[in-house]
Short mmCIF file of C-alpha atoms in Angstrom, two decimals:
data_model
loop_
_atom_site.label_atom_id
_atom_site.label_comp_id
_atom_site.label_asym_id
_atom_site.label_seq_id
_atom_site.Cartn_x
_atom_site.Cartn_y
_atom_site.Cartn_z
CA MET Q 1 13.26 -9.79 2.63
CA ASN Q 2 10.67 -11.96 2.32
CA ASP Q 3 7.59 -10.56 4.04
CA PRO Q 4 4.03 -8.88 2.95
CA LEU Q 5 5.66 -5.32 2.58
CA THR Q 6 8.53 -5.76 0.41
CA ASP Q 7 7.10 -8.68 -1.76
CA SER Q 8 4.58 -6.11 -2.30
CA ALA Q 9 7.45 -3.23 -3.23
CA ALA Q 10 9.05 -5.77 -5.52
CA ARG Q 11 5.75 -6.43 -7.20
CA LEU Q 12 5.01 -2.59 -7.86
CA PHE Q 13 8.89 -1.38 -9.00
CA ALA Q 14 8.82 -4.66 -11.35
CA GLN Q 15 5.32 -3.57 -12.88
CA HIS Q 16 6.13 0.11 -13.13
CA THR Q 17 10.02 0.32 -13.48
CA GLY Q 18 11.11 -0.52 -17.08
CA LYS Q 19 13.65 -0.37 -20.09
CA ALA Q 20 11.60 2.58 -20.82
CA VAL Q 21 11.26 4.36 -17.98
CA LEU Q 22 14.98 4.14 -17.23
CA GLN Q 23 15.16 5.63 -20.55
CA SER Q 24 13.29 8.40 -20.22
CA ALA Q 25 14.27 9.12 -16.93
CA GLY Q 26 17.98 9.21 -18.20
CA ARG Q 27 16.50 12.45 -21.00
CA GLY Q 28 15.14 14.45 -17.79
CA GLU Q 29 11.83 13.21 -17.30
CA PHE Q 30 10.40 12.90 -14.23
CA PRO Q 31 8.56 9.19 -13.97
CA TRP Q 32 5.49 10.30 -12.69
CA ALA Q 33 3.71 7.27 -13.39
CA LEU Q 34 6.17 5.39 -11.32
CA TRP Q 35 5.87 7.90 -8.54
CA GLY Q 36 2.08 7.90 -8.84
CA ALA Q 37 1.99 4.18 -7.90
CA VAL Q 38 4.45 4.43 -5.31
CA ALA Q 39 2.65 7.05 -3.67
CA GLU Q 40 -0.51 5.15 -3.92
CA ALA Q 41 1.07 2.50 -2.09
CA GLY Q 42 1.98 4.53 0.76
CA PHE Q 43 5.74 3.75 0.28
CA THR Q 44 6.62 7.61 0.57
CA ALA Q 45 4.82 8.19 3.94
CA ALA Q 46 6.38 4.87 5.46
CA LEU Q 47 8.34 6.91 8.02
CA LEU Q 48 5.62 8.74 9.07
CA PRO Q 49 3.33 7.99 12.34
CA GLU Q 50 -0.11 7.56 11.52
CA ALA Q 51 -1.10 10.82 12.84
CA ALA Q 52 0.74 12.52 9.91
CA GLY Q 53 -0.62 10.27 7.30
CA GLY Q 54 1.89 7.40 7.56
CA PHE Q 55 1.67 3.88 8.78
CA GLY Q 56 4.63 4.13 10.84
CA ALA Q 57 6.80 1.71 9.44
CA THR Q 58 10.30 0.79 11.76
CA VAL Q 59 13.60 2.20 10.22
CA GLU Q 60 14.36 -1.40 9.01
CA GLU Q 61 11.25 -1.64 6.87
CA ALA Q 62 11.88 1.54 5.51
CA MET Q 63 15.17 0.98 4.77
CA ALA Q 64 14.25 -2.53 3.22
CA LEU Q 65 11.75 -0.29 0.91
CA LEU Q 66 14.73 1.28 -0.35
CA HIS Q 67 16.77 -1.70 -0.73
CA VAL Q 68 13.79 -3.14 -3.23
CA ALA Q 69 13.34 0.28 -4.77
CA ALA Q 70 17.28 0.74 -5.38
CA ALA Q 71 17.69 -2.97 -6.69
CA HIS Q 72 14.99 -2.21 -9.63
CA ALA Q 73 16.83 1.11 -10.20
CA ALA Q 74 13.49 3.15 -9.83
CA PRO Q 75 14.58 7.11 -10.74
CA ILE Q 76 12.79 8.54 -7.99
CA PRO Q 77 13.53 10.34 -4.80
CA LEU Q 78 11.68 8.18 -2.60
CA ALA Q 79 14.70 8.36 0.03
CA GLU Q 80 14.56 11.78 0.12
CA THR Q 81 10.56 12.23 0.79
CA MET Q 82 10.93 9.60 3.27
CA LEU Q 83 13.44 11.80 4.99
CA ALA Q 84 12.23 15.19 4.55
CA GLY Q 85 8.79 13.81 5.44
CA TRP Q 86 10.10 12.50 8.99
CA VAL Q 87 11.84 15.51 9.65
CA LEU Q 88 8.52 18.01 9.06
CA ALA Q 89 6.83 15.44 11.53
CA GLN Q 90 9.20 15.37 14.26
CA ALA Q 91 9.33 19.40 13.89
CA GLY Q 92 5.18 19.10 14.52
CA LEU Q 93 4.65 20.63 10.82
CA ALA Q 94 2.18 19.40 8.42
CA VAL Q 95 3.42 16.89 5.64
CA PRO Q 96 2.16 17.65 2.08
CA ALA Q 97 1.75 15.64 -0.23
CA GLY Q 98 3.56 15.18 -3.86
CA VAL Q 99 7.56 15.01 -4.18
CA LEU Q 100 9.43 16.02 -1.40
CA THR Q 101 13.68 16.73 -0.65
CA ILE Q 102 15.62 18.25 2.00
CA ALA Q 103 18.35 20.96 2.23
CA PRO Q 104 20.73 21.45 3.07
CA VAL Q 105 23.05 18.58 2.12
CA ARG Q 106 26.28 20.20 2.28
CA VAL Q 107 27.22 21.73 6.08
CA ARG Q 108 28.99 24.76 4.45
CA ASP Q 109 25.62 25.79 2.67
CA GLY Q 110 23.76 28.35 4.77
CA LEU Q 111 20.23 29.25 4.96
CA GLN Q 112 19.22 31.66 7.34
CA LEU Q 113 15.66 32.82 8.94
CA ARG Q 114 14.28 35.92 10.39
CA SER Q 115 11.26 37.22 11.44
CA GLN Q 116 9.60 39.31 9.18
CA GLY Q 117 6.12 40.65 10.61
CA ASP Q 118 3.78 37.46 10.99
CA GLY Q 119 6.14 35.08 9.22
CA TRP Q 120 9.85 34.30 8.55
CA HIS Q 121 12.10 35.80 5.68
CA LEU Q 122 14.35 32.80 4.17
CA THR Q 123 17.46 33.98 2.38
CA GLY Q 124 20.27 31.81 1.21
CA SER Q 125 21.32 28.80 -1.15
CA ALA Q 126 21.97 25.05 -0.86
CA SER Q 127 24.18 22.91 -3.53
CA ARG Q 128 23.41 19.40 -4.59
CA ILE Q 129 20.26 19.38 -3.73
CA PRO Q 130 18.34 15.85 -5.01
CA TRP Q 131 15.51 16.28 -7.73
CA ALA Q 132 14.79 20.06 -6.22
CA ARG Q 133 13.48 21.04 -10.10
CA ASP Q 134 10.99 18.20 -9.53
CA ALA Q 135 9.90 19.05 -5.63
CA ALA Q 136 6.66 20.13 -4.81
CA PHE Q 137 8.08 21.38 -1.24
CA VAL Q 138 11.41 21.15 0.23
CA ALA Q 139 11.97 20.54 4.05
CA VAL Q 140 15.08 23.17 5.16
CA LEU Q 141 17.10 22.88 8.03
CA ALA Q 142 17.47 26.49 8.44
CA THR Q 143 19.50 28.76 11.32
CA GLY Q 144 16.76 31.14 12.79
CA PRO Q 145 16.87 33.65 15.84
CA ALA Q 146 16.22 30.88 18.59
CA GLY Q 147 18.75 27.96 16.83
CA PRO Q 148 18.09 25.53 14.42
CA ALA Q 149 14.57 25.96 12.93
CA VAL Q 150 12.63 23.71 9.88
CA ALA Q 151 10.84 25.43 7.26
CA MET Q 152 8.45 23.89 4.57
CA VAL Q 153 9.42 25.65 1.64
CA PRO Q 154 6.97 25.47 -1.32
CA SER Q 155 8.54 24.97 -4.98
CA HIS Q 156 7.33 28.70 -6.18
CA ALA Q 157 9.55 30.01 -3.17
CA PHE Q 158 13.01 29.33 -4.96
CA SER Q 159 14.60 29.09 -7.95
CA VAL Q 160 16.66 26.12 -9.44
CA LEU Q 161 19.89 25.69 -11.10
CA HIS Q 162 20.05 22.55 -13.14
CA GLY Q 163 22.75 19.77 -12.25
CA ASN Q 164 23.00 16.21 -12.53
CA ASN Q 165 25.41 13.35 -10.43
CA LEU Q 166 27.43 11.29 -11.98
CA ALA Q 167 24.36 8.67 -12.87
CA GLY Q 168 22.50 11.49 -14.04
CA GLU Q 169 20.13 12.11 -11.47
CA PRO Q 170 19.21 16.08 -10.43
CA ARG Q 171 21.79 17.37 -8.11
CA ASP Q 172 20.19 20.78 -8.25
CA THR Q 173 20.96 24.12 -6.51
CA MET Q 174 18.16 26.10 -4.65
CA LEU Q 175 18.39 29.88 -4.67
CA ILE Q 176 15.74 31.24 -1.85
CA ASP Q 177 14.81 34.54 -1.02
CA ALA Q 178 11.36 34.08 0.08
CA VAL Q 179 8.70 35.21 3.12
CA LEU Q 180 6.92 31.82 4.70
CA PRO Q 181 3.91 31.93 6.66
CA ALA Q 182 4.61 31.39 10.97
CA ALA Q 183 2.57 28.18 9.98
CA ALA Q 184 5.48 26.94 7.59
CA VAL Q 185 7.81 27.18 10.45
CA ALA Q 186 8.99 25.23 13.40
CA PRO Q 187 12.04 24.55 15.76
CA ALA Q 188 13.85 22.02 14.67
CA PRO Q 189 13.64 18.74 16.99
CA ALA Q 190 16.59 18.89 19.52
CA GLY Q 191 19.92 17.73 18.19
CA LEU Q 192 19.07 17.87 14.61
CA THR Q 193 22.03 19.91 12.81
CA VAL Q 194 23.02 19.73 9.20
CA ALA Q 195 25.54 17.03 10.19
CA HIS Q 196 23.04 14.66 11.63
CA LEU Q 197 21.09 14.98 7.91
CA ARG Q 198 24.29 14.31 6.04
CA ALA Q 199 24.45 11.71 8.19
CA ALA Q 200 20.95 9.95 8.06
CA GLY Q 201 21.48 10.74 3.98
CA ALA Q 202 24.36 8.62 4.06
CA ALA Q 203 22.82 5.71 5.56
CA LEU Q 204 20.14 5.93 2.93
CA ARG Q 205 22.38 6.35 0.16
CA THR Q 206 24.11 3.19 1.93
CA VAL Q 207 21.32 0.87 1.85
CA GLN Q 208 20.38 2.04 -2.12
CA ILE Q 209 23.96 0.67 -3.26
CA ALA Q 210 23.54 -2.05 -1.42
CA GLY Q 211 19.78 -2.49 -3.58
CA ALA Q 212 21.78 -1.64 -6.48
CA LEU Q 213 24.09 -4.51 -6.25
CA THR Q 214 21.52 -7.01 -5.69
#
């Protein structure tokens, strides 16, 4: 992976990911300085087209960034933010700045959208959501009256029950009962289902595992 993008990423993560960062993350502290450096470099928006604020990296280039981040054990939701941003952009929604994650990650978790006035009422729960507690927004794939829909859900619209995986990373349960404005909801891209989200997530995790083993 000797190219300018991954070389730049390797330098950034080497500079900003060290023992102190990993130790504080292990105590449940989000590494905001590291996140800020990664966001400023544009890596969080790597999969977004230029029109959505990204630089339109290929899937291979985005995967290479994740490989480098995992090789440095960077304790941030870079993969989740990339995927959430891509889903929002594909649905034609604005992609907000900040930490993003995506829900649901389990097929059996149900999130329902119903029309309410000029907006949408989103209800349900989703478990094992990566970094939900730290996310500014969550890209949610829900069932709507006309089929699957994507919703951009701000942090104040849901509550969180904290959980962790074996590595100590946040894997939270989201409880949602909120009314969203019409501009925050759009039909899902053709063919996008929870199963497809799981497959995409599995691909990202595979790259991260490979990076962690280097």
